[in-house]
PDB file of C-alpha atoms in Angstrom:
ATOM      1  CA  MET M 244      17.127 -14.503 -20.675  1.00 78.00           C
ATOM      2  CA  SER M 245      13.758 -16.143 -20.240  1.00 85.00           C
ATOM      3  CA  LYS M 246      10.684 -14.424 -21.616  1.00 87.00           C
ATOM      4  CA  LYS M 247       7.449 -13.930 -19.704  1.00 92.00           C
ATOM      5  CA  ILE M 248       4.097 -13.805 -21.419  1.00 92.00           C
ATOM      6  CA  TYR M 249       1.481 -12.538 -19.006  1.00 95.00           C
ATOM      7  CA  VAL M 250      -1.916 -14.143 -19.228  1.00 93.00           C
ATOM      8  CA  SER M 251      -3.293 -12.024 -16.402  1.00 93.00           C
ATOM      9  CA  PRO M 252      -2.552  -8.316 -15.947  1.00 93.00           C
ATOM     10  CA  LYS M 253       1.022  -7.885 -14.651  1.00 91.00           C
ATOM     11  CA  VAL M 254      -0.299  -6.828 -11.253  1.00 92.00           C
ATOM     12  CA  GLY M 255      -2.679  -9.751 -11.242  1.00 92.00           C
ATOM     13  CA  VAL M 256      -6.404 -10.200 -11.067  1.00 94.00           C
ATOM     14  CA  LYS M 257      -7.624  -8.523  -7.913  1.00 93.00           C
ATOM     15  CA  ILE M 258     -10.089 -10.042  -5.466  1.00 92.00           C
ATOM     16  CA  GLU M 259     -10.921  -7.793  -2.575  1.00 92.00           C
ATOM     17  CA  VAL M 260     -12.868  -8.438   0.566  1.00 90.00           C
ATOM     18  CA  HIS M 261     -13.826  -6.098   3.386  1.00 90.00           C
ATOM     19  CA  GLY M 262     -15.501  -7.672   6.342  1.00 85.00           C
ATOM     20  CA  PRO M 263     -15.423 -11.101   7.903  1.00 88.00           C
ATOM     21  CA  PHE M 264     -13.494 -13.738   5.987  1.00 88.00           C
ATOM     22  CA  ASP M 265     -11.992 -17.114   6.678  1.00 89.00           C
ATOM     23  CA  LEU M 266      -8.244 -16.769   6.270  1.00 89.00           C
ATOM     24  CA  LYS M 267      -7.614 -20.430   6.992  1.00 89.00           C
ATOM     25  CA  LYS M 268      -9.801 -21.400   4.060  1.00 91.00           C
ATOM     26  CA  ILE M 269      -8.262 -18.826   1.723  1.00 93.00           C
ATOM     27  CA  TYR M 270      -4.811 -20.161   2.576  1.00 93.00           C
ATOM     28  CA  LYS M 271      -5.896 -23.759   2.095  1.00 93.00           C
ATOM     29  CA  ILE M 272      -7.755 -23.179  -1.162  1.00 94.00           C
ATOM     30  CA  ALA M 273      -4.850 -21.354  -2.825  1.00 95.00           C
ATOM     31  CA  LYS M 274      -2.241 -23.840  -1.644  1.00 95.00           C
ATOM     32  CA  ASP M 275      -4.267 -26.974  -2.353  1.00 95.00           C
ATOM     33  CA  TYR M 276      -5.286 -25.731  -5.782  1.00 96.00           C
ATOM     34  CA  LEU M 277      -1.689 -25.202  -6.915  1.00 96.00           C
ATOM     35  CA  ILE M 278      -0.608 -28.564  -5.548  1.00 95.00           C
ATOM     36  CA  SER M 279      -3.610 -30.367  -7.066  1.00 95.00           C
ATOM     37  CA  LYS M 280      -2.716 -28.966 -10.493  1.00 94.00           C
ATOM     38  CA  GLN M 281       0.830 -30.330 -10.146  1.00 93.00           C
ATOM     39  CA  TYR M 282       2.508 -26.970  -9.677  1.00 95.00           C
ATOM     40  CA  ASP M 283       5.792 -26.921  -7.758  1.00 93.00           C
ATOM     41  CA  PHE M 284       4.654 -24.957  -4.753  1.00 94.00           C
ATOM     42  CA  THR M 285       6.772 -22.404  -2.884  1.00 93.00           C
ATOM     43  CA  GLU M 286       5.493 -20.437   0.071  1.00 93.00           C
ATOM     44  CA  LYS M 287       7.759 -17.507  -0.586  1.00 94.00           C
ATOM     45  CA  LYS M 288       6.499 -15.158   2.058  1.00 93.00           C
ATOM     46  CA  TYR M 289       4.578 -15.535   5.290  1.00 93.00           C
ATOM     47  CA  GLU M 290       4.598 -12.340   7.308  1.00 92.00           C
ATOM     48  CA  TRP M 291       2.555 -11.165  10.256  1.00 91.00           C
ATOM     49  CA  LYS M 292       2.620  -7.850  12.054  1.00 91.00           C
ATOM     50  CA  ASP M 293       0.862  -6.920  15.238  1.00 88.00           C
ATOM     51  CA  LYS M 294      -0.400  -3.337  14.798  1.00 88.00           C
ATOM     52  CA  SER M 295      -2.679  -1.287  17.016  1.00 88.00           C
ATOM     53  CA  ALA M 296      -5.487  -1.356  14.401  1.00 88.00           C
ATOM     54  CA  GLY M 297      -5.235  -5.124  14.149  1.00 90.00           C
ATOM     55  CA  LYS M 298      -2.964  -7.741  12.647  1.00 90.00           C
ATOM     56  CA  GLU M 299      -1.456  -7.490   9.179  1.00 93.00           C
ATOM     57  CA  VAL M 300      -0.542 -10.402   6.974  1.00 93.00           C
ATOM     58  CA  ASP M 301       1.397 -10.739   3.725  1.00 94.00           C
ATOM     59  CA  LEU M 302       1.405 -14.069   1.933  1.00 94.00           C
ATOM     60  CA  VAL M 303       3.095 -14.972  -1.332  1.00 96.00           C
ATOM     61  CA  PHE M 304       2.718 -18.382  -2.941  1.00 96.00           C
ATOM     62  CA  GLU M 305       4.541 -19.239  -6.137  1.00 95.00           C
ATOM     63  CA  GLY M 306       3.506 -22.090  -8.368  1.00 95.00           C
ATOM     64  CA  GLU M 307       5.395 -23.270 -11.408  1.00 95.00           C
ATOM     65  CA  ARG M 308       4.817 -26.247 -13.665  1.00 95.00           C
ATOM     66  CA  LYS M 309       7.012 -27.498 -16.458  1.00 93.00           C
ATOM     67  CA  ILE M 310       5.084 -27.905 -19.689  1.00 93.00           C
ATOM     68  CA  SER M 311       7.960 -28.633 -22.052  1.00 90.00           C
ATOM     69  CA  GLU M 312      11.691 -28.105 -22.332  1.00 89.00           C
ATOM     70  CA  LEU M 313      10.899 -24.570 -23.453  1.00 89.00           C
ATOM     71  CA  MET M 314       7.830 -23.584 -21.491  1.00 92.00           C
ATOM     72  CA  LYS M 315       6.629 -23.302 -17.899  1.00 95.00           C
ATOM     73  CA  PHE M 316       3.334 -22.192 -16.388  1.00 96.00           C
ATOM     74  CA  HIS M 317       3.407 -19.835 -13.426  1.00 96.00           C
ATOM     75  CA  ILE M 318       0.566 -18.960 -11.098  1.00 97.00           C
ATOM     76  CA  ASP M 319       1.452 -16.708  -8.174  1.00 96.00           C
ATOM     77  CA  PHE M 320      -0.925 -15.878  -5.368  1.00 97.00           C
ATOM     78  CA  ILE M 321      -0.481 -12.785  -3.221  1.00 96.00           C
ATOM     79  CA  ALA M 322      -2.649 -11.923  -0.231  1.00 95.00           C
ATOM     80  CA  VAL M 323      -2.367  -8.766   1.819  1.00 95.00           C
ATOM     81  CA  GLY M 324      -4.529  -8.458   4.921  1.00 93.00           C
ATOM     82  CA  ARG M 325      -4.852  -5.299   6.975  1.00 92.00           C
ATOM     83  CA  LYS M 326      -6.699  -4.226  10.132  1.00 91.00           C
ATOM     84  CA  MET M 327      -7.513  -7.826  10.935  1.00 90.00           C
ATOM     85  CA  ASN M 328      -9.269  -8.628  14.175  1.00 88.00           C
ATOM     86  CA  PRO M 329     -10.916 -11.826  15.329  1.00 83.00           C
ATOM     87  CA  HIS M 330     -14.615 -11.934  14.589  1.00 80.00           C
ATOM     88  CA  GLU M 331     -16.468 -15.019  15.871  1.00 80.00           C
ATOM     89  CA  GLU M 332     -14.837 -17.928  13.990  1.00 79.00           C
ATOM     90  CA  LYS M 333     -13.516 -15.663  11.264  1.00 83.00           C
ATOM     91  CA  ILE M 334     -11.408 -12.556  10.834  1.00 86.00           C
ATOM     92  CA  LYS M 335     -12.779  -9.098  10.186  1.00 88.00           C
ATOM     93  CA  GLY M 336     -10.656  -6.733   8.152  1.00 91.00           C
ATOM     94  CA  ASP M 337      -9.482  -5.874   4.652  1.00 92.00           C
ATOM     95  CA  MET M 338      -8.031  -8.479   2.360  1.00 92.00           C
ATOM     96  CA  ASP M 339      -6.572  -7.820  -1.072  1.00 94.00           C
ATOM     97  CA  MET M 340      -5.726 -10.929  -3.094  1.00 95.00           C
ATOM     98  CA  ARG M 341      -4.015 -11.155  -6.468  1.00 96.00           C
ATOM     99  CA  VAL M 342      -3.643 -14.039  -8.874  1.00 96.00           C
ATOM    100  CA  ILE M 343      -0.839 -13.483 -11.381  1.00 96.00           C
ATOM    101  CA  SER M 344      -0.375 -15.924 -14.221  1.00 96.00           C
ATOM    102  CA  TYR M 345       2.232 -16.062 -16.942  1.00 96.00           C
ATOM    103  CA  LEU M 346       4.038 -18.359 -19.324  1.00 95.00           C
ATOM    104  CA  GLU M 347       7.791 -18.500 -19.058  1.00 94.00           C
ATOM    105  CA  LEU M 348       9.631 -19.304 -22.261  1.00 90.00           C
ATOM    106  CA  ASP M 349      13.262 -20.415 -22.428  1.00 88.00           C
ATOM    107  CA  TYR M 350      13.429 -20.941 -18.670  1.00 87.00           C
ATOM    108  CA  LYS M 351      16.685 -22.854 -19.143  1.00 84.00           C
ATOM    109  CA  ASP M 352      18.281 -19.821 -20.785  1.00 82.00           C
ATOM    110  CA  GLN M 353      19.415 -21.750 -23.808  1.00 81.00           C
ATOM    111  CA  TRP M 354      18.475 -19.219 -26.452  1.00 83.00           C
ATOM    112  CA  SER M 355      19.974 -16.039 -25.142  1.00 79.00           C
ATOM    113  CA  SER M 356      23.717 -16.548 -25.346  1.00 79.00           C
ATOM    114  CA  ASN M 357      24.100 -14.624 -28.613  1.00 85.00           C
ATOM    115  CA  LYS M 358      22.145 -12.407 -31.000  1.00 85.00           C
ATOM    116  CA  PHE M 359      21.736 -15.103 -33.644  1.00 87.00           C
ATOM    117  CA  LEU M 360      20.177 -17.540 -31.179  1.00 85.00           C
ATOM    118  CA  ASN M 361      17.999 -14.709 -29.955  1.00 84.00           C
ATOM    119  CA  PHE M 362      16.835 -14.084 -33.476  1.00 87.00           C
ATOM    120  CA  LEU M 363      16.108 -17.795 -34.014  1.00 88.00           C
ATOM    121  CA  PHE M 364      14.192 -17.854 -30.743  1.00 84.00           C
ATOM    122  CA  LYS M 365      12.066 -14.933 -31.903  1.00 85.00           C
ATOM    123  CA  VAL M 366      11.340 -16.610 -35.237  1.00 87.00           C
ATOM    124  CA  TYR M 367      10.544 -19.872 -33.478  1.00 84.00           C
ATOM    125  CA  THR M 368       8.226 -18.419 -30.843  1.00 85.00           C
ATOM    126  CA  ASP M 369       6.593 -15.672 -32.913  1.00 85.00           C
ATOM    127  CA  GLY M 370       6.067 -17.907 -35.929  1.00 83.00           C
ATOM    128  CA  ILE M 371       6.617 -21.656 -35.783  1.00 89.00           C
ATOM    129  CA  ILE M 372       5.140 -22.426 -32.363  1.00 85.00           C
ATOM    130  CA  LYS M 373       2.909 -19.384 -31.963  1.00 85.00           C
ATOM    131  CA  TRP M 374      -0.167 -21.568 -32.228  1.00 87.00           C
ATOM    132  CA  ASP M 375       1.087 -23.700 -29.328  1.00 87.00           C
ATOM    133  CA  ILE M 376       1.902 -20.667 -27.181  1.00 89.00           C
ATOM    134  CA  ASP M 377      -1.619 -19.334 -27.800  1.00 89.00           C
ATOM    135  CA  LYS M 378      -3.098 -22.713 -26.942  1.00 91.00           C
ATOM    136  CA  GLN M 379      -1.053 -23.007 -23.732  1.00 91.00           C
ATOM    137  CA  SER M 380      -1.906 -19.402 -22.794  1.00 93.00           C
ATOM    138  CA  GLY M 381      -5.570 -20.363 -23.022  1.00 94.00           C
ATOM    139  CA  ARG M 382      -4.979 -23.392 -20.816  1.00 94.00           C
ATOM    140  CA  LEU M 383      -3.133 -21.338 -18.223  1.00 95.00           C
ATOM    141  CA  TYR M 384      -5.817 -18.668 -18.331  1.00 95.00           C
ATOM    142  CA  GLU M 385      -8.437 -21.297 -17.524  1.00 94.00           C
ATOM    143  CA  GLU M 386      -6.416 -22.710 -14.637  1.00 95.00           C
ATOM    144  CA  ALA M 387      -5.843 -19.270 -13.117  1.00 95.00           C
ATOM    145  CA  ALA M 388      -9.515 -18.402 -13.619  1.00 95.00           C
ATOM    146  CA  GLU M 389     -10.514 -21.571 -11.773  1.00 95.00           C
ATOM    147  CA  LEU M 390      -8.481 -20.482  -8.761  1.00 95.00           C
ATOM    148  CA  GLN M 391      -9.936 -16.972  -8.937  1.00 95.00           C
ATOM    149  CA  ASP M 392     -13.455 -18.453  -9.049  1.00 94.00           C
ATOM    150  CA  LYS M 393     -12.785 -20.617  -6.011  1.00 93.00           C
ATOM    151  CA  LEU M 394     -11.512 -17.597  -4.077  1.00 93.00           C
ATOM    152  CA  ARG M 395     -14.404 -15.400  -5.178  1.00 91.00           C
ATOM    153  CA  GLU M 396     -16.897 -18.093  -4.224  1.00 89.00           C
ATOM    154  CA  LEU M 397     -15.333 -18.268  -0.777  1.00 86.00           C
ATOM    155  CA  VAL M 398     -15.464 -14.556  -0.055  1.00 80.00           C
ATOM    156  CA  SER M 399     -18.764 -13.677  -1.732  1.00 75.00           C
TER     157      SER M 399
ATOM    158  CA  MET B 260      31.288 -33.030  -7.914  1.00 82.00           C
ATOM    159  CA  ASN B 261      28.664 -31.596  -5.569  1.00 86.00           C
ATOM    160  CA  LYS B 262      25.404 -30.700  -7.182  1.00 85.00           C
ATOM    161  CA  LYS B 263      22.597 -28.775  -5.530  1.00 90.00           C
ATOM    162  CA  HIS B 264      19.004 -29.600  -6.390  1.00 91.00           C
ATOM    163  CA  THR B 265      17.254 -26.641  -4.824  1.00 92.00           C
ATOM    164  CA  LEU B 266      13.693 -27.230  -3.649  1.00 92.00           C
ATOM    165  CA  ALA B 267      13.069 -23.972  -1.832  1.00 91.00           C
ATOM    166  CA  LYS B 268      15.105 -20.815  -1.920  1.00 92.00           C
ATOM    167  CA  ASP B 269      14.735 -18.204   0.771  1.00 92.00           C
ATOM    168  CA  ILE B 270      11.177 -18.948   1.761  1.00 93.00           C
ATOM    169  CA  SER B 271      10.459 -16.488   4.506  1.00 92.00           C
ATOM    170  CA  VAL B 272       8.521 -16.198   7.726  1.00 93.00           C
ATOM    171  CA  ARG B 273       8.250 -12.810   9.397  1.00 93.00           C
ATOM    172  CA  TRP B 274       6.646 -11.623  12.578  1.00 93.00           C
ATOM    173  CA  VAL B 275       6.501  -8.113  13.989  1.00 92.00           C
ATOM    174  CA  GLY B 276       5.362  -8.229  17.588  1.00 90.00           C
ATOM    175  CA  ILE B 277       6.054 -10.005  20.869  1.00 89.00           C
ATOM    176  CA  PHE B 278       7.528 -13.502  20.954  1.00 89.00           C
ATOM    177  CA  ASP B 279       9.721 -15.835  22.935  1.00 89.00           C
ATOM    178  CA  LEU B 280      13.126 -15.571  21.265  1.00 90.00           C
ATOM    179  CA  ASP B 281      14.735 -18.163  23.494  1.00 89.00           C
ATOM    180  CA  ASP B 282      12.029 -20.675  22.666  1.00 89.00           C
ATOM    181  CA  LEU B 283      12.257 -19.989  18.954  1.00 91.00           C
ATOM    182  CA  TYR B 284      16.037 -20.344  18.870  1.00 92.00           C
ATOM    183  CA  LYS B 285      16.248 -23.471  21.018  1.00 92.00           C
ATOM    184  CA  LYS B 286      13.249 -25.287  19.628  1.00 91.00           C
ATOM    185  CA  SER B 287      14.068 -24.723  15.990  1.00 92.00           C
ATOM    186  CA  LYS B 288      17.590 -25.995  16.638  1.00 92.00           C
ATOM    187  CA  TYR B 289      16.147 -28.931  18.557  1.00 92.00           C
ATOM    188  CA  TRP B 290      13.830 -29.727  15.642  1.00 93.00           C
ATOM    189  CA  LEU B 291      16.803 -29.870  13.259  1.00 93.00           C
ATOM    190  CA  ASP B 292      18.683 -32.099  15.739  1.00 92.00           C
ATOM    191  CA  TYR B 293      15.724 -34.400  16.132  1.00 92.00           C
ATOM    192  CA  GLN B 294      15.286 -34.739  12.365  1.00 92.00           C
ATOM    193  CA  GLY B 295      18.918 -35.750  11.913  1.00 91.00           C
ATOM    194  CA  PHE B 296      20.312 -32.399  10.838  1.00 91.00           C
ATOM    195  CA  GLY B 297      22.225 -31.891  14.060  1.00 84.00           C
ATOM    196  CA  ASN B 298      25.470 -32.995  15.707  1.00 77.00           C
ATOM    197  CA  GLU B 299      28.559 -32.800  13.536  1.00 80.00           C
ATOM    198  CA  ASN B 300      26.500 -31.797  10.521  1.00 84.00           C
ATOM    199  CA  PHE B 301      25.187 -28.664  12.140  1.00 91.00           C
ATOM    200  CA  GLU B 302      27.135 -25.429  11.899  1.00 90.00           C
ATOM    201  CA  GLU B 303      26.217 -22.102  13.355  1.00 92.00           C
ATOM    202  CA  ARG B 304      28.119 -20.075  10.809  1.00 92.00           C
ATOM    203  CA  GLU B 305      27.281 -16.724  12.269  1.00 92.00           C
ATOM    204  CA  TYR B 306      25.739 -15.303  15.402  1.00 93.00           C
ATOM    205  CA  THR B 307      25.936 -11.586  16.005  1.00 92.00           C
ATOM    206  CA  GLU B 308      24.273  -9.344  18.522  1.00 90.00           C
ATOM    207  CA  SER B 309      24.645  -5.607  18.253  1.00 92.00           C
ATOM    208  CA  ILE B 310      23.167  -2.698  20.132  1.00 90.00           C
ATOM    209  CA  LYS B 311      21.480  -0.107  17.934  1.00 84.00           C
ATOM    210  CA  GLY B 312      20.293   2.785  20.057  1.00 85.00           C
ATOM    211  CA  GLU B 313      17.987   1.349  22.687  1.00 85.00           C
ATOM    212  CA  ALA B 314      17.308  -1.810  20.750  1.00 91.00           C
ATOM    213  CA  LYS B 315      19.222  -4.941  19.861  1.00 91.00           C
ATOM    214  CA  GLU B 316      19.869  -6.476  16.494  1.00 94.00           C
ATOM    215  CA  ILE B 317      20.475 -10.209  16.335  1.00 93.00           C
ATOM    216  CA  HIS B 318      21.498 -12.205  13.309  1.00 95.00           C
ATOM    217  CA  TRP B 319      22.253 -15.886  12.971  1.00 95.00           C
ATOM    218  CA  THR B 320      22.997 -18.273  10.131  1.00 96.00           C
ATOM    219  CA  TRP B 321      22.805 -22.048  10.323  1.00 96.00           C
ATOM    220  CA  TYR B 322      23.933 -24.727   7.940  1.00 95.00           C
ATOM    221  CA  SER B 323      22.472 -28.141   8.702  1.00 95.00           C
ATOM    222  CA  GLU B 324      23.038 -31.292   6.731  1.00 93.00           C
ATOM    223  CA  LYS B 325      21.586 -34.752   6.996  1.00 92.00           C
ATOM    224  CA  LYS B 326      23.469 -37.582   5.324  1.00 91.00           C
ATOM    225  CA  GLU B 327      21.002 -39.852   3.610  1.00 89.00           C
ATOM    226  CA  SER B 328      23.516 -42.145   1.923  1.00 88.00           C
ATOM    227  CA  ASP B 329      27.076 -42.042   0.624  1.00 87.00           C
ATOM    228  CA  TYR B 330      25.841 -40.083  -2.337  1.00 89.00           C
ATOM    229  CA  PHE B 331      22.976 -37.924  -1.067  1.00 91.00           C
ATOM    230  CA  SER B 332      22.611 -35.322   1.663  1.00 93.00           C
ATOM    231  CA  TYR B 333      19.711 -33.098   2.645  1.00 95.00           C
ATOM    232  CA  VAL B 334      20.620 -29.514   3.472  1.00 95.00           C
ATOM    233  CA  ILE B 335      18.590 -26.857   5.251  1.00 96.00           C
ATOM    234  CA  GLU B 336      20.114 -23.400   5.547  1.00 96.00           C
ATOM    235  CA  THR B 337      18.522 -20.910   7.905  1.00 96.00           C
ATOM    236  CA  ARG B 338      19.078 -17.193   8.220  1.00 96.00           C
ATOM    237  CA  ALA B 339      17.401 -15.087  10.874  1.00 96.00           C
ATOM    238  CA  LEU B 340      17.446 -11.368  11.419  1.00 96.00           C
ATOM    239  CA  LEU B 341      15.850  -9.690  14.395  1.00 95.00           C
ATOM    240  CA  VAL B 342      15.779  -5.906  14.432  1.00 94.00           C
ATOM    241  CA  GLY B 343      14.465  -3.367  16.914  1.00 92.00           C
ATOM    242  CA  ALA B 344      14.405  -5.989  19.660  1.00 91.00           C
ATOM    243  CA  LYS B 345      13.498  -4.871  23.147  1.00 91.00           C
ATOM    244  CA  PRO B 346      12.777  -7.111  26.136  1.00 89.00           C
ATOM    245  CA  VAL B 347       9.224  -6.972  27.467  1.00 89.00           C
ATOM    246  CA  GLU B 348       7.715  -8.589  30.521  1.00 88.00           C
ATOM    247  CA  ILE B 349       4.640 -10.688  30.017  1.00 85.00           C
ATOM    248  CA  THR B 350       2.551 -12.822  32.307  1.00 85.00           C
ATOM    249  CA  LYS B 351       1.692 -16.286  31.075  1.00 81.00           C
ATOM    250  CA  GLU B 352      -0.190 -18.808  33.189  1.00 82.00           C
ATOM    251  CA  GLY B 353       0.555 -16.721  36.278  1.00 85.00           C
ATOM    252  CA  LYS B 354       4.312 -16.612  35.588  1.00 85.00           C
ATOM    253  CA  LYS B 355       6.292 -13.502  34.760  1.00 87.00           C
ATOM    254  CA  LEU B 356       8.403 -14.043  31.654  1.00 85.00           C
ATOM    255  CA  THR B 357      10.757 -11.905  29.596  1.00 87.00           C
ATOM    256  CA  TRP B 358      10.004 -12.048  25.893  1.00 89.00           C
ATOM    257  CA  MET B 359      11.159  -9.912  22.987  1.00 89.00           C
ATOM    258  CA  LYS B 360       9.326  -7.289  21.034  1.00 90.00           C
ATOM    259  CA  GLY B 361      10.732  -6.734  17.589  1.00 92.00           C
ATOM    260  CA  ASP B 362      10.736  -7.533  13.912  1.00 93.00           C
ATOM    261  CA  ILE B 363      12.037 -11.001  13.085  1.00 94.00           C
ATOM    262  CA  LYS B 364      12.448 -12.524   9.666  1.00 95.00           C
ATOM    263  CA  ILE B 365      13.627 -16.039   8.963  1.00 95.00           C
ATOM    264  CA  TRP B 366      14.709 -17.290   5.554  1.00 96.00           C
ATOM    265  CA  ILE B 367      14.897 -20.999   4.816  1.00 96.00           C
ATOM    266  CA  THR B 368      16.653 -22.580   1.867  1.00 96.00           C
ATOM    267  CA  GLY B 369      16.603 -26.306   1.294  1.00 96.00           C
ATOM    268  CA  TYR B 370      18.228 -28.532  -1.253  1.00 96.00           C
ATOM    269  CA  LEU B 371      19.296 -32.042  -2.044  1.00 94.00           C
ATOM    270  CA  LEU B 372      23.054 -32.357  -2.363  1.00 92.00           C
ATOM    271  CA  SER B 373      24.145 -35.117  -4.696  1.00 88.00           C
ATOM    272  CA  ASP B 374      27.673 -36.515  -4.755  1.00 85.00           C
ATOM    273  CA  CYS B 375      28.103 -35.042  -1.308  1.00 82.00           C
ATOM    274  CA  LYS B 376      31.485 -36.756  -0.905  1.00 79.00           C
ATOM    275  CA  ASP B 377      32.742 -35.291  -4.154  1.00 78.00           C
ATOM    276  CA  LYS B 378      33.671 -38.612  -5.762  1.00 80.00           C
ATOM    277  CA  PHE B 379      32.797 -37.870  -9.361  1.00 81.00           C
ATOM    278  CA  LYS B 380      35.528 -36.014 -11.175  1.00 79.00           C
ATOM    279  CA  ASN B 381      33.876 -36.189 -14.560  1.00 81.00           C
ATOM    280  CA  LYS B 382      30.750 -34.082 -14.957  1.00 82.00           C
ATOM    281  CA  PHE B 383      29.564 -35.975 -18.028  1.00 84.00           C
ATOM    282  CA  ILE B 384      29.636 -39.352 -16.278  1.00 85.00           C
ATOM    283  CA  GLN B 385      27.944 -37.841 -13.256  1.00 83.00           C
ATOM    284  CA  THR B 386      25.181 -36.442 -15.466  1.00 85.00           C
ATOM    285  CA  LEU B 387      24.656 -39.857 -17.056  1.00 87.00           C
ATOM    286  CA  TYR B 388      24.643 -41.519 -13.646  1.00 83.00           C
ATOM    287  CA  GLU B 389      22.075 -39.080 -12.254  1.00 82.00           C
ATOM    288  CA  LYS B 390      19.915 -39.052 -15.348  1.00 82.00           C
ATOM    289  CA  PHE B 391      19.691 -42.781 -15.974  1.00 83.00           C
ATOM    290  CA  LEU B 392      20.756 -44.747 -12.911  1.00 85.00           C
ATOM    291  CA  VAL B 393      19.599 -42.832  -9.868  1.00 84.00           C
ATOM    292  CA  HIS B 394      16.932 -40.610 -11.375  1.00 87.00           C
ATOM    293  CA  ASP B 395      14.090 -42.222  -9.404  1.00 89.00           C
ATOM    294  CA  ARG B 396      16.043 -41.983  -6.177  1.00 90.00           C
ATOM    295  CA  ILE B 397      16.697 -38.309  -6.809  1.00 90.00           C
ATOM    296  CA  GLU B 398      12.980 -37.690  -7.287  1.00 91.00           C
ATOM    297  CA  LYS B 399      12.171 -39.567  -4.085  1.00 93.00           C
ATOM    298  CA  HIS B 400      14.795 -37.644  -2.114  1.00 92.00           C
ATOM    299  CA  LYS B 401      13.524 -34.366  -3.558  1.00 92.00           C
ATOM    300  CA  ALA B 402      10.040 -35.149  -2.287  1.00 93.00           C
ATOM    301  CA  ASP B 403      11.469 -36.016   1.147  1.00 93.00           C
ATOM    302  CA  ILE B 404      13.531 -32.859   1.528  1.00 94.00           C
ATOM    303  CA  TYR B 405      10.620 -30.767   0.270  1.00 94.00           C
ATOM    304  CA  ASP B 406       8.489 -32.190   3.096  1.00 93.00           C
ATOM    305  CA  LYS B 407      11.246 -31.516   5.608  1.00 94.00           C
ATOM    306  CA  ILE B 408      11.636 -27.885   4.505  1.00 95.00           C
ATOM    307  CA  TYR B 409       7.950 -27.138   4.871  1.00 93.00           C
ATOM    308  CA  SER B 410       7.705 -29.038   8.152  1.00 93.00           C
ATOM    309  CA  PHE B 411      10.539 -26.884   9.438  1.00 95.00           C
ATOM    310  CA  GLN B 412       8.821 -23.727   8.216  1.00 93.00           C
ATOM    311  CA  ASP B 413       5.653 -24.897   9.937  1.00 91.00           C
ATOM    312  CA  GLU B 414       7.547 -25.456  13.181  1.00 91.00           C
ATOM    313  CA  VAL B 415       9.019 -21.955  12.990  1.00 92.00           C
ATOM    314  CA  LYS B 416       5.514 -20.567  12.513  1.00 90.00           C
ATOM    315  CA  ARG B 417       4.375 -22.564  15.501  1.00 88.00           C
ATOM    316  CA  TYR B 418       7.167 -21.245  17.721  1.00 88.00           C
ATOM    317  CA  LEU B 419       6.217 -17.737  16.676  1.00 85.00           C
ATOM    318  CA  ASP B 420       2.595 -18.616  17.281  1.00 75.00           C
ATOM    319  CA  LEU B 421       1.788 -17.797  13.679  1.00 66.00           C
ATOM    320  CA  ARG B 422      -0.393 -20.681  12.662  1.00 54.00           C
ATOM    321  CA  GLN B 423      -3.538 -18.667  12.126  1.00 54.00           C
ATOM    322  CA  PRO B 424      -4.170 -19.895   8.568  1.00 44.00           C
TER     323      PRO B 424
END
């Protein structure tokens, strides 16, 4: 079974906005950023509800990029909008965004077929290539932070 | 033997509110037809309508395939589930129309199907063939089907009038 090493908190780094915001830009920034960094982009969820207090939206974008035969980067973006009503050119309401980033090791499931391979995998990842995992974690952290900065800049 | 190269699995679009079901159903099918996924390569594998209390539940499943060559096919599978559907009358451009109010969710899965005619009997030779001889073509087809999947998703959003972002 593949192993996830979270670079962000498991629930993601939270960016919250109450008030007018530009949803079109948020959508575009998150999507374009993942594509520009060569992530395989999946728009996993795109949901809208028409409620009496305003519209609600749930978006989930998944980005994954192969780094090696053993390792993949993942950056997921989740946006939950509530009580959204049109406000001039923008939307007024509450928006909760999350950026979740993690490394996925053994995504091809080649090291989990028996206990011995599992043990070797542990030795390999905890010892032999630990330096590389740390280095790649740092790289992923920076990429996720860049997206968070772009989103923060947009809503601040 | 057939091999699926999945580009998107169950990407979803959901809308809870009022919409034109007839338009959504016909136009999304028309889009698939127009893009070459129709005719004999289109199968409506399931269509069920059931009454639940005062509301309707509608479910449909489509399998649509576009032959790209003797070896490659593009496949888009669509699943839709509408629950709590009730007809509502609306007035649009002075005309009275009957639309639906309910909760609809559509899942789209798209993949490239290699060896669609099932000619290879030996998996090892097929792997060699795909890895060394047609690798570039596979990558090109993957990019094409990826575009098609997201264009289709975009169309569905448009029919549901969900293109706010």
